[in-house]
JSON list of C-alpha atoms in Angstrom, two decimals:
[
{"chain": "A", "resi": 191, "resn": "GLY", "atom": "CA", "xyz": [-5.04, -2.86, -15.54]},
{"chain": "A", "resi": 192, "resn": "ALA", "atom": "CA", "xyz": [-7.05, -4.28, -12.71]},
{"chain": "A", "resi": 193, "resn": "VAL", "atom": "CA", "xyz": [-9.03, -1.89, -10.58]},
{"chain": "A", "resi": 194, "resn": "VAL", "atom": "CA", "xyz": [-9.87, -1.99, -6.92]},
{"chain": "A", "resi": 195, "resn": "SER", "atom": "CA", "xyz": [-12.60, 0.37, -5.82]},
{"chain": "A", "resi": 196, "resn": "GLN", "atom": "CA", "xyz": [-12.75, 1.41, -2.20]},
{"chain": "A", "resi": 197, "resn": "HIS", "atom": "CA", "xyz": [-15.75, 3.25, -0.83]},
{"chain": "A", "resi": 198, "resn": "PRO", "atom": "CA", "xyz": [-16.29, 5.63, 0.79]},
{"chain": "A", "resi": 199, "resn": "SER", "atom": "CA", "xyz": [-13.16, 7.69, 0.30]},
{"chain": "A", "resi": 200, "resn": "TRP", "atom": "CA", "xyz": [-13.95, 9.88, 3.30]},
{"chain": "A", "resi": 201, "resn": "VAL", "atom": "CA", "xyz": [-16.33, 9.37, 6.19]},
{"chain": "A", "resi": 202, "resn": "ILE", "atom": "CA", "xyz": [-17.05, 11.25, 9.40]},
{"chain": "A", "resi": 203, "resn": "CYS", "atom": "CA", "xyz": [-19.01, 9.57, 12.14]},
{"chain": "A", "resi": 204, "resn": "LYS", "atom": "CA", "xyz": [-19.99, 10.07, 15.73]},
{"chain": "A", "resi": 205, "resn": "SER", "atom": "CA", "xyz": [-18.27, 8.20, 18.51]},
{"chain": "A", "resi": 206, "resn": "GLY", "atom": "CA", "xyz": [-20.07, 4.91, 19.25]},
{"chain": "A", "resi": 207, "resn": "THR", "atom": "CA", "xyz": [-21.40, 4.37, 15.77]},
{"chain": "A", "resi": 208, "resn": "SER", "atom": "CA", "xyz": [-20.23, 1.78, 13.28]},
{"chain": "A", "resi": 209, "resn": "VAL", "atom": "CA", "xyz": [-18.77, 2.42, 9.87]},
{"chain": "A", "resi": 210, "resn": "LYS", "atom": "CA", "xyz": [-18.50, 0.03, 6.96]},
{"chain": "A", "resi": 211, "resn": "ILE", "atom": "CA", "xyz": [-15.84, 0.33, 4.31]},
{"chain": "A", "resi": 212, "resn": "GLU", "atom": "CA", "xyz": [-16.13, -1.61, 1.06]},
{"chain": "A", "resi": 213, "resn": "CYS", "atom": "CA", "xyz": [-13.39, -2.90, -1.15]},
{"chain": "A", "resi": 214, "resn": "ARG", "atom": "CA", "xyz": [-14.35, -4.21, -4.58]},
{"chain": "A", "resi": 215, "resn": "SER", "atom": "CA", "xyz": [-12.30, -5.74, -7.30]},
{"chain": "A", "resi": 216, "resn": "LEU", "atom": "CA", "xyz": [-14.00, -4.44, -10.41]},
{"chain": "A", "resi": 217, "resn": "ASP", "atom": "CA", "xyz": [-12.65, -6.60, -13.18]},
{"chain": "A", "resi": 218, "resn": "PHE", "atom": "CA", "xyz": [-11.01, -9.57, -11.54]},
{"chain": "A", "resi": 219, "resn": "GLN", "atom": "CA", "xyz": [-11.64, -12.13, -8.86]},
{"chain": "A", "resi": 220, "resn": "ALA", "atom": "CA", "xyz": [-9.78, -11.65, -5.65]},
{"chain": "A", "resi": 221, "resn": "THR", "atom": "CA", "xyz": [-9.33, -14.70, -3.45]},
{"chain": "A", "resi": 222, "resn": "THR", "atom": "CA", "xyz": [-7.37, -12.71, -0.90]},
{"chain": "A", "resi": 223, "resn": "MET", "atom": "CA", "xyz": [-7.84, -9.16, 0.30]},
{"chain": "A", "resi": 224, "resn": "PHE", "atom": "CA", "xyz": [-5.74, -7.23, 2.76]},
{"chain": "A", "resi": 225, "resn": "TRP", "atom": "CA", "xyz": [-6.71, -4.38, 5.01]},
{"chain": "A", "resi": 226, "resn": "TYR", "atom": "CA", "xyz": [-4.18, -1.81, 6.11]},
{"chain": "A", "resi": 227, "resn": "ARG", "atom": "CA", "xyz": [-4.26, 1.15, 8.42]},
{"chain": "A", "resi": 228, "resn": "GLN", "atom": "CA", "xyz": [-2.06, 4.20, 8.14]},
{"chain": "A", "resi": 229, "resn": "PHE", "atom": "CA", "xyz": [-1.48, 7.00, 10.56]},
{"chain": "A", "resi": 230, "resn": "PRO", "atom": "CA", "xyz": [-0.19, 10.31, 9.15]},
{"chain": "A", "resi": 231, "resn": "LYS", "atom": "CA", "xyz": [3.39, 10.16, 7.99]},
{"chain": "A", "resi": 232, "resn": "GLN", "atom": "CA", "xyz": [3.73, 6.55, 9.04]},
{"chain": "A", "resi": 233, "resn": "SER", "atom": "CA", "xyz": [3.90, 3.27, 7.22]},
{"chain": "A", "resi": 234, "resn": "LEU", "atom": "CA", "xyz": [0.98, 1.12, 6.33]},
{"chain": "A", "resi": 235, "resn": "MET", "atom": "CA", "xyz": [0.16, -1.37, 9.02]},
{"chain": "A", "resi": 236, "resn": "LEU", "atom": "CA", "xyz": [-1.35, -4.68, 7.99]},
{"chain": "A", "resi": 237, "resn": "MET", "atom": "CA", "xyz": [-4.50, -5.28, 10.00]},
{"chain": "A", "resi": 238, "resn": "ALA", "atom": "CA", "xyz": [-5.83, -8.49, 8.57]},
{"chain": "A", "resi": 239, "resn": "THR", "atom": "CA", "xyz": [-5.87, -10.84, 5.68]},
{"chain": "A", "resi": 240, "resn": "SER", "atom": "CA", "xyz": [-9.19, -12.08, 4.40]},
{"chain": "A", "resi": 241, "resn": "ASN", "atom": "CA", "xyz": [-9.73, -15.08, 2.18]},
{"chain": "A", "resi": 242, "resn": "GLU", "atom": "CA", "xyz": [-13.01, -15.51, 0.37]},
{"chain": "A", "resi": 243, "resn": "GLY", "atom": "CA", "xyz": [-15.39, -17.71, 2.25]},
{"chain": "A", "resi": 244, "resn": "SER", "atom": "CA", "xyz": [-13.34, -18.04, 5.43]},
{"chain": "A", "resi": 245, "resn": "LYS", "atom": "CA", "xyz": [-12.58, -16.06, 8.53]},
{"chain": "A", "resi": 246, "resn": "ALA", "atom": "CA", "xyz": [-10.08, -13.26, 8.37]},
{"chain": "A", "resi": 247, "resn": "THR", "atom": "CA", "xyz": [-6.62, -13.63, 9.90]},
{"chain": "A", "resi": 248, "resn": "TYR", "atom": "CA", "xyz": [-5.82, -10.73, 12.12]},
{"chain": "A", "resi": 249, "resn": "GLU", "atom": "CA", "xyz": [-2.40, -9.37, 12.91]},
{"chain": "A", "resi": 250, "resn": "GLN", "atom": "CA", "xyz": [-1.24, -9.26, 16.46]},
{"chain": "A", "resi": 251, "resn": "GLY", "atom": "CA", "xyz": [-2.69, -6.35, 18.35]},
{"chain": "A", "resi": 252, "resn": "VAL", "atom": "CA", "xyz": [-5.66, -5.83, 16.07]},
{"chain": "A", "resi": 253, "resn": "GLU", "atom": "CA", "xyz": [-9.01, -6.32, 17.80]},
{"chain": "A", "resi": 254, "resn": "LYS", "atom": "CA", "xyz": [-11.11, -8.66, 15.71]},
{"chain": "A", "resi": 255, "resn": "ASP", "atom": "CA", "xyz": [-14.29, -7.66, 17.49]},
{"chain": "A", "resi": 256, "resn": "LYS", "atom": "CA", "xyz": [-13.58, -4.04, 16.76]},
{"chain": "A", "resi": 257, "resn": "PHE", "atom": "CA", "xyz": [-12.64, -4.42, 13.12]},
{"chain": "A", "resi": 258, "resn": "LEU", "atom": "CA", "xyz": [-15.03, -6.87, 11.53]},
{"chain": "A", "resi": 259, "resn": "ILE", "atom": "CA", "xyz": [-13.96, -8.17, 8.14]},
{"chain": "A", "resi": 260, "resn": "ASN", "atom": "CA", "xyz": [-16.20, -10.00, 5.75]},
{"chain": "A", "resi": 261, "resn": "HIS", "atom": "CA", "xyz": [-15.12, -11.45, 2.43]},
{"chain": "A", "resi": 262, "resn": "ALA", "atom": "CA", "xyz": [-18.32, -13.01, 1.22]},
{"chain": "A", "resi": 263, "resn": "SER", "atom": "CA", "xyz": [-17.59, -13.03, -2.49]},
{"chain": "A", "resi": 264, "resn": "LEU", "atom": "CA", "xyz": [-14.63, -13.04, -4.84]},
{"chain": "A", "resi": 265, "resn": "THR", "atom": "CA", "xyz": [-15.10, -9.36, -5.59]},
{"chain": "A", "resi": 266, "resn": "LEU", "atom": "CA", "xyz": [-16.05, -7.80, -2.30]},
{"chain": "A", "resi": 267, "resn": "SER", "atom": "CA", "xyz": [-14.54, -7.48, 1.15]},
{"chain": "A", "resi": 268, "resn": "THR", "atom": "CA", "xyz": [-15.85, -5.19, 3.86]},
{"chain": "A", "resi": 269, "resn": "LEU", "atom": "CA", "xyz": [-14.25, -3.73, 6.94]},
{"chain": "A", "resi": 270, "resn": "THR", "atom": "CA", "xyz": [-16.63, -2.58, 9.68]},
{"chain": "A", "resi": 271, "resn": "VAL", "atom": "CA", "xyz": [-15.28, -0.43, 12.45]},
{"chain": "A", "resi": 272, "resn": "THR", "atom": "CA", "xyz": [-17.64, -1.13, 15.32]},
{"chain": "A", "resi": 273, "resn": "SER", "atom": "CA", "xyz": [-18.41, 1.35, 18.10]},
{"chain": "A", "resi": 274, "resn": "ALA", "atom": "CA", "xyz": [-15.90, 3.77, 16.64]},
{"chain": "A", "resi": 275, "resn": "HIS", "atom": "CA", "xyz": [-13.86, 6.01, 18.90]},
{"chain": "A", "resi": 276, "resn": "PRO", "atom": "CA", "xyz": [-11.70, 9.01, 18.05]},
{"chain": "A", "resi": 277, "resn": "GLU", "atom": "CA", "xyz": [-8.56, 6.88, 18.30]},
{"chain": "A", "resi": 278, "resn": "ASP", "atom": "CA", "xyz": [-9.92, 4.82, 15.38]},
{"chain": "A", "resi": 279, "resn": "SER", "atom": "CA", "xyz": [-9.59, 7.88, 13.16]},
{"chain": "A", "resi": 280, "resn": "SER", "atom": "CA", "xyz": [-7.12, 6.87, 10.55]},
{"chain": "A", "resi": 281, "resn": "PHE", "atom": "CA", "xyz": [-6.64, 6.11, 6.91]},
{"chain": "A", "resi": 282, "resn": "TYR", "atom": "CA", "xyz": [-7.66, 2.61, 5.82]},
{"chain": "A", "resi": 283, "resn": "ILE", "atom": "CA", "xyz": [-6.54, 0.97, 2.59]},
{"chain": "A", "resi": 284, "resn": "CYS", "atom": "CA", "xyz": [-7.46, -2.34, 1.06]},
{"chain": "A", "resi": 285, "resn": "SER", "atom": "CA", "xyz": [-5.60, -4.38, -1.45]},
{"chain": "A", "resi": 286, "resn": "ALA", "atom": "CA", "xyz": [-6.64, -7.41, -3.46]},
{"chain": "A", "resi": 287, "resn": "ARG", "atom": "CA", "xyz": [-4.72, -10.32, -4.81]},
{"chain": "A", "resi": 288, "resn": "GLN", "atom": "CA", "xyz": [-5.96, -11.70, -8.09]},
{"chain": "A", "resi": 289, "resn": "ALA", "atom": "CA", "xyz": [-7.17, -15.26, -8.07]},
{"chain": "A", "resi": 290, "resn": "ARG", "atom": "CA", "xyz": [-4.73, -17.80, -9.44]},
{"chain": "A", "resi": 291, "resn": "SER", "atom": "CA", "xyz": [-1.94, -15.30, -8.98]},
{"chain": "A", "resi": 292, "resn": "ASN", "atom": "CA", "xyz": [0.29, -15.29, -5.95]},
{"chain": "A", "resi": 293, "resn": "GLU", "atom": "CA", "xyz": [2.05, -12.20, -7.00]},
{"chain": "A", "resi": 294, "resn": "LYS", "atom": "CA", "xyz": [-0.05, -9.32, -8.26]},
{"chain": "A", "resi": 295, "resn": "LEU", "atom": "CA", "xyz": [-1.56, -6.97, -5.75]},
{"chain": "A", "resi": 296, "resn": "PHE", "atom": "CA", "xyz": [-3.90, -4.11, -6.55]},
{"chain": "A", "resi": 297, "resn": "PHE", "atom": "CA", "xyz": [-4.76, -1.31, -4.16]},
{"chain": "A", "resi": 298, "resn": "GLY", "atom": "CA", "xyz": [-7.78, 0.75, -3.38]},
{"chain": "A", "resi": 299, "resn": "SER", "atom": "CA", "xyz": [-7.28, 4.48, -2.96]},
{"chain": "A", "resi": 300, "resn": "GLY", "atom": "CA", "xyz": [-8.16, 4.45, 0.72]},
{"chain": "A", "resi": 301, "resn": "THR", "atom": "CA", "xyz": [-10.76, 5.68, 3.17]},
{"chain": "A", "resi": 302, "resn": "GLN", "atom": "CA", "xyz": [-10.15, 8.52, 5.56]},
{"chain": "A", "resi": 303, "resn": "LEU", "atom": "CA", "xyz": [-12.16, 7.89, 8.73]},
{"chain": "A", "resi": 304, "resn": "SER", "atom": "CA", "xyz": [-12.71, 10.70, 11.18]},
{"chain": "A", "resi": 305, "resn": "VAL", "atom": "CA", "xyz": [-14.52, 9.87, 14.41]},
{"chain": "A", "resi": 306, "resn": "LEU", "atom": "CA", "xyz": [-15.89, 12.83, 16.32]},
{"chain": "B", "resi": 252, "resn": "ALA", "atom": "CA", "xyz": [-5.63, 13.08, -12.54]},
{"chain": "B", "resi": 253, "resn": "GLN", "atom": "CA", "xyz": [-3.48, 11.66, -9.82]},
{"chain": "B", "resi": 254, "resn": "SER", "atom": "CA", "xyz": [-1.49, 8.57, -10.70]},
{"chain": "B", "resi": 255, "resn": "VAL", "atom": "CA", "xyz": [1.66, 6.65, -10.02]},
{"chain": "B", "resi": 256, "resn": "THR", "atom": "CA", "xyz": [3.46, 4.87, -12.81]},
{"chain": "B", "resi": 257, "resn": "GLN", "atom": "CA", "xyz": [6.03, 2.16, -12.49]},
{"chain": "B", "resi": 258, "resn": "PRO", "atom": "CA", "xyz": [6.97, 1.53, -16.09]},
{"chain": "B", "resi": 259, "resn": "ASP", "atom": "CA", "xyz": [8.88, -1.68, -15.48]},
{"chain": "B", "resi": 260, "resn": "ILE", "atom": "CA", "xyz": [6.72, -4.68, -14.66]},
{"chain": "B", "resi": 261, "resn": "HIS", "atom": "CA", "xyz": [9.63, -7.10, -14.36]},
{"chain": "B", "resi": 262, "resn": "ILE", "atom": "CA", "xyz": [13.31, -6.50, -13.88]},
{"chain": "B", "resi": 263, "resn": "THR", "atom": "CA", "xyz": [16.07, -9.08, -13.67]},
{"chain": "B", "resi": 264, "resn": "VAL", "atom": "CA", "xyz": [19.51, -8.21, -12.35]},
{"chain": "B", "resi": 265, "resn": "SER", "atom": "CA", "xyz": [22.53, -10.24, -11.39]},
{"chain": "B", "resi": 266, "resn": "GLU", "atom": "CA", "xyz": [23.48, -10.50, -7.77]},
{"chain": "B", "resi": 267, "resn": "GLY", "atom": "CA", "xyz": [25.95, -7.78, -6.93]},
{"chain": "B", "resi": 268, "resn": "ALA", "atom": "CA", "xyz": [24.80, -5.51, -9.77]},
{"chain": "B", "resi": 269, "resn": "SER", "atom": "CA", "xyz": [23.25, -2.10, -9.20]},
{"chain": "B", "resi": 270, "resn": "LEU", "atom": "CA", "xyz": [19.51, -1.55, -9.33]},
{"chain": "B", "resi": 271, "resn": "GLU", "atom": "CA", "xyz": [17.23, 1.30, -10.21]},
{"chain": "B", "resi": 272, "resn": "LEU", "atom": "CA", "xyz": [13.46, 1.02, -10.10]},
{"chain": "B", "resi": 273, "resn": "ARG", "atom": "CA", "xyz": [11.52, 3.83, -11.72]},
{"chain": "B", "resi": 274, "resn": "CYS", "atom": "CA", "xyz": [8.56, 5.68, -10.34]},
{"chain": "B", "resi": 275, "resn": "ASN", "atom": "CA", "xyz": [6.80, 8.63, -11.84]},
{"chain": "B", "resi": 276, "resn": "TYR", "atom": "CA", "xyz": [3.82, 10.35, -10.33]},
{"chain": "B", "resi": 277, "resn": "SER", "atom": "CA", "xyz": [1.22, 12.85, -11.26]},
{"chain": "B", "resi": 278, "resn": "TYR", "atom": "CA", "xyz": [-0.13, 14.68, -8.26]},
{"chain": "B", "resi": 279, "resn": "GLY", "atom": "CA", "xyz": [-1.65, 18.13, -7.90]},
{"chain": "B", "resi": 280, "resn": "ALA", "atom": "CA", "xyz": [-0.60, 18.78, -4.34]},
{"chain": "B", "resi": 281, "resn": "THR", "atom": "CA", "xyz": [2.77, 18.47, -2.61]},
{"chain": "B", "resi": 282, "resn": "PRO", "atom": "CA", "xyz": [3.29, 14.72, -2.46]},
{"chain": "B", "resi": 283, "resn": "TYR", "atom": "CA", "xyz": [4.46, 12.41, 0.19]},
{"chain": "B", "resi": 284, "resn": "LEU", "atom": "CA", "xyz": [6.32, 9.57, -1.48]},
{"chain": "B", "resi": 285, "resn": "PHE", "atom": "CA", "xyz": [6.91, 6.01, -0.37]},
{"chain": "B", "resi": 286, "resn": "TRP", "atom": "CA", "xyz": [8.55, 2.82, -1.50]},
{"chain": "B", "resi": 287, "resn": "TYR", "atom": "CA", "xyz": [7.25, -0.46, -0.19]},
{"chain": "B", "resi": 288, "resn": "VAL", "atom": "CA", "xyz": [8.51, -4.00, -0.73]},
{"chain": "B", "resi": 289, "resn": "GLN", "atom": "CA", "xyz": [6.50, -7.15, -0.60]},
{"chain": "B", "resi": 290, "resn": "SER", "atom": "CA", "xyz": [8.28, -10.47, -0.35]},
{"chain": "B", "resi": 291, "resn": "PRO", "atom": "CA", "xyz": [6.36, -13.64, -1.22]},
{"chain": "B", "resi": 292, "resn": "GLY", "atom": "CA", "xyz": [3.89, -14.56, 1.45]},
{"chain": "B", "resi": 293, "resn": "GLN", "atom": "CA", "xyz": [4.47, -11.39, 3.44]},
{"chain": "B", "resi": 294, "resn": "GLY", "atom": "CA", "xyz": [2.82, -8.02, 3.86]},
{"chain": "B", "resi": 295, "resn": "LEU", "atom": "CA", "xyz": [4.11, -4.72, 2.68]},
{"chain": "B", "resi": 296, "resn": "GLN", "atom": "CA", "xyz": [7.20, -3.36, 4.32]},
{"chain": "B", "resi": 297, "resn": "LEU", "atom": "CA", "xyz": [8.18, 0.30, 4.14]},
{"chain": "B", "resi": 298, "resn": "LEU", "atom": "CA", "xyz": [11.59, 0.80, 2.61]},
{"chain": "B", "resi": 299, "resn": "LEU", "atom": "CA", "xyz": [11.74, 4.56, 2.80]},
{"chain": "B", "resi": 300, "resn": "LYS", "atom": "CA", "xyz": [9.66, 7.71, 2.55]},
{"chain": "B", "resi": 301, "resn": "TYR", "atom": "CA", "xyz": [10.08, 11.30, 1.49]},
{"chain": "B", "resi": 302, "resn": "PHE", "atom": "CA", "xyz": [8.16, 14.14, 3.09]},
{"chain": "B", "resi": 303, "resn": "SER", "atom": "CA", "xyz": [10.45, 17.13, 2.81]},
{"chain": "B", "resi": 304, "resn": "GLY", "atom": "CA", "xyz": [14.03, 18.24, 3.10]},
{"chain": "B", "resi": 305, "resn": "ASP", "atom": "CA", "xyz": [16.95, 16.41, 1.50]},
{"chain": "B", "resi": 306, "resn": "THR", "atom": "CA", "xyz": [15.73, 14.94, -1.74]},
{"chain": "B", "resi": 307, "resn": "LEU", "atom": "CA", "xyz": [17.97, 11.90, -1.42]},
{"chain": "B", "resi": 308, "resn": "VAL", "atom": "CA", "xyz": [16.51, 9.62, 1.24]},
{"chain": "B", "resi": 309, "resn": "GLN", "atom": "CA", "xyz": [18.08, 6.58, 2.75]},
{"chain": "B", "resi": 310, "resn": "GLY", "atom": "CA", "xyz": [16.03, 3.56, 3.65]},
{"chain": "B", "resi": 311, "resn": "ILE", "atom": "CA", "xyz": [16.42, 0.14, 5.10]},
{"chain": "B", "resi": 312, "resn": "LYS", "atom": "CA", "xyz": [18.31, -2.74, 3.52]},
{"chain": "B", "resi": 313, "resn": "GLY", "atom": "CA", "xyz": [20.70, -0.38, 1.71]},
{"chain": "B", "resi": 314, "resn": "PHE", "atom": "CA", "xyz": [18.05, 1.25, -0.49]},
{"chain": "B", "resi": 315, "resn": "GLU", "atom": "CA", "xyz": [17.88, 4.92, -1.34]},
{"chain": "B", "resi": 316, "resn": "ALA", "atom": "CA", "xyz": [15.60, 7.05, -3.46]},
{"chain": "B", "resi": 317, "resn": "GLU", "atom": "CA", "xyz": [15.85, 10.49, -4.95]},
{"chain": "B", "resi": 318, "resn": "PHE", "atom": "CA", "xyz": [12.93, 12.89, -5.33]},
{"chain": "B", "resi": 319, "resn": "LYS", "atom": "CA", "xyz": [13.19, 14.96, -8.49]},
{"chain": "B", "resi": 320, "resn": "ARG", "atom": "CA", "xyz": [10.37, 17.44, -8.60]},
{"chain": "B", "resi": 321, "resn": "SER", "atom": "CA", "xyz": [11.19, 18.65, -12.09]},
{"chain": "B", "resi": 322, "resn": "GLN", "atom": "CA", "xyz": [10.84, 15.10, -13.39]},
{"chain": "B", "resi": 323, "resn": "SER", "atom": "CA", "xyz": [8.04, 14.03, -11.07]},
{"chain": "B", "resi": 324, "resn": "SER", "atom": "CA", "xyz": [10.09, 11.03, -10.22]},
{"chain": "B", "resi": 325, "resn": "PHE", "atom": "CA", "xyz": [11.09, 9.10, -7.14]},
{"chain": "B", "resi": 326, "resn": "ASN", "atom": "CA", "xyz": [13.36, 6.30, -8.35]},
{"chain": "B", "resi": 327, "resn": "LEU", "atom": "CA", "xyz": [14.59, 3.64, -5.98]},
{"chain": "B", "resi": 328, "resn": "ARG", "atom": "CA", "xyz": [18.24, 2.55, -6.12]},
{"chain": "B", "resi": 329, "resn": "LYS", "atom": "CA", "xyz": [20.57, 0.06, -4.57]},
{"chain": "B", "resi": 330, "resn": "PRO", "atom": "CA", "xyz": [24.26, -0.12, -5.44]},
{"chain": "B", "resi": 331, "resn": "SER", "atom": "CA", "xyz": [24.61, -3.90, -5.01]},
{"chain": "B", "resi": 332, "resn": "VAL", "atom": "CA", "xyz": [21.65, -6.25, -5.09]},
{"chain": "B", "resi": 333, "resn": "HIS", "atom": "CA", "xyz": [21.45, -9.33, -2.92]},
{"chain": "B", "resi": 334, "resn": "TRP", "atom": "CA", "xyz": [19.49, -12.47, -3.74]},
{"chain": "B", "resi": 335, "resn": "SER", "atom": "CA", "xyz": [17.18, -11.71, -0.81]},
{"chain": "B", "resi": 336, "resn": "ASP", "atom": "CA", "xyz": [16.08, -8.50, -2.51]},
{"chain": "B", "resi": 337, "resn": "ALA", "atom": "CA", "xyz": [13.98, -10.52, -4.98]},
{"chain": "B", "resi": 338, "resn": "ALA", "atom": "CA", "xyz": [10.45, -9.28, -4.30]},
{"chain": "B", "resi": 339, "resn": "GLU", "atom": "CA", "xyz": [7.86, -6.89, -5.63]},
{"chain": "B", "resi": 340, "resn": "TYR", "atom": "CA", "xyz": [8.34, -3.20, -5.09]},
{"chain": "B", "resi": 341, "resn": "PHE", "atom": "CA", "xyz": [5.61, -0.60, -4.94]},
{"chain": "B", "resi": 342, "resn": "CYS", "atom": "CA", "xyz": [5.88, 3.12, -5.21]},
{"chain": "B", "resi": 343, "resn": "ALA", "atom": "CA", "xyz": [3.13, 5.17, -3.59]},
{"chain": "B", "resi": 344, "resn": "VAL", "atom": "CA", "xyz": [2.14, 8.80, -3.22]},
{"chain": "B", "resi": 345, "resn": "GLY", "atom": "CA", "xyz": [-0.10, 10.40, -0.64]},
{"chain": "B", "resi": 346, "resn": "ALA", "atom": "CA", "xyz": [-1.36, 13.91, -0.06]},
{"chain": "B", "resi": 347, "resn": "SER", "atom": "CA", "xyz": [0.75, 16.17, 2.05]},
{"chain": "B", "resi": 348, "resn": "SER", "atom": "CA", "xyz": [-2.17, 16.74, 4.35]},
{"chain": "B", "resi": 349, "resn": "GLY", "atom": "CA", "xyz": [-4.89, 14.47, 5.59]},
{"chain": "B", "resi": 350, "resn": "PHE", "atom": "CA", "xyz": [-3.93, 11.45, 3.53]},
{"chain": "B", "resi": 351, "resn": "ASN", "atom": "CA", "xyz": [-7.37, 11.56, 2.05]},
{"chain": "B", "resi": 352, "resn": "LYS", "atom": "CA", "xyz": [-6.11, 9.78, -1.03]},
{"chain": "B", "resi": 353, "resn": "PHE", "atom": "CA", "xyz": [-3.30, 7.34, -1.47]},
{"chain": "B", "resi": 354, "resn": "TYR", "atom": "CA", "xyz": [-2.11, 5.94, -4.77]},
{"chain": "B", "resi": 355, "resn": "PHE", "atom": "CA", "xyz": [0.05, 2.95, -5.49]},
{"chain": "B", "resi": 356, "resn": "GLY", "atom": "CA", "xyz": [1.94, 2.10, -8.63]},
{"chain": "B", "resi": 357, "resn": "SER", "atom": "CA", "xyz": [1.30, -1.28, -10.22]},
{"chain": "B", "resi": 358, "resn": "GLY", "atom": "CA", "xyz": [4.52, -2.71, -8.86]},
{"chain": "B", "resi": 359, "resn": "THR", "atom": "CA", "xyz": [7.83, -3.91, -10.26]},
{"chain": "B", "resi": 360, "resn": "LYS", "atom": "CA", "xyz": [8.82, -7.51, -9.74]},
{"chain": "B", "resi": 361, "resn": "LEU", "atom": "CA", "xyz": [12.53, -7.93, -9.18]},
{"chain": "B", "resi": 362, "resn": "ASN", "atom": "CA", "xyz": [14.28, -11.18, -9.97]},
{"chain": "B", "resi": 363, "resn": "VAL", "atom": "CA", "xyz": [17.88, -11.66, -8.92]},
{"chain": "B", "resi": 364, "resn": "LYS", "atom": "CA", "xyz": [20.13, -14.00, -10.86]},
{"chain": "B", "resi": 365, "resn": "PRO", "atom": "CA", "xyz": [22.88, -15.81, -8.99]}
]
């Protein structure tokens, strides 16, 4: 089946620094990628939807200047947490929708971000 | 290796019939288990989750799931399906601590016949 690779799986950073998380579709083209955030024992929260070649659509309450999303190619989307603070510590997951398919979603295995 | 298997890619049931969606997992640690639903054009919605305690958990929209450790399963059930339940359903497992890894099944698409 299709594979979505998310990197890094775990990152620790100092407060005030920026962290980039990559989401790659390894064997298919993804026109749409989704970024989610999850706090322990809670549901996934959709942060934004990114379409290749256009600006991401952010969900209400998500700071677009804080969470920069780039979807420059059909196989790569990146989420950059800028000027990270301890409250940004969370688990981030991406998913990718295969091109020419409105149905199938494939998920990365997530990135645990810890901001000191 | 950790994995989540949803053996049924597509399922079609008649409205009013009962439903069971299968989920099996392979996970070395104590798992946290989730079922999500995605309706067309929408994001994931959490149906229910299991962390500990009673192995039969109740969720939203009349869904329930039963954790069976001996079978490494967490099947989702609903006694009477409604047409609005047509969607794709994902089973997921996370670590019991830290959530440093999270695994989704490949999804089961549910069609509901009138």
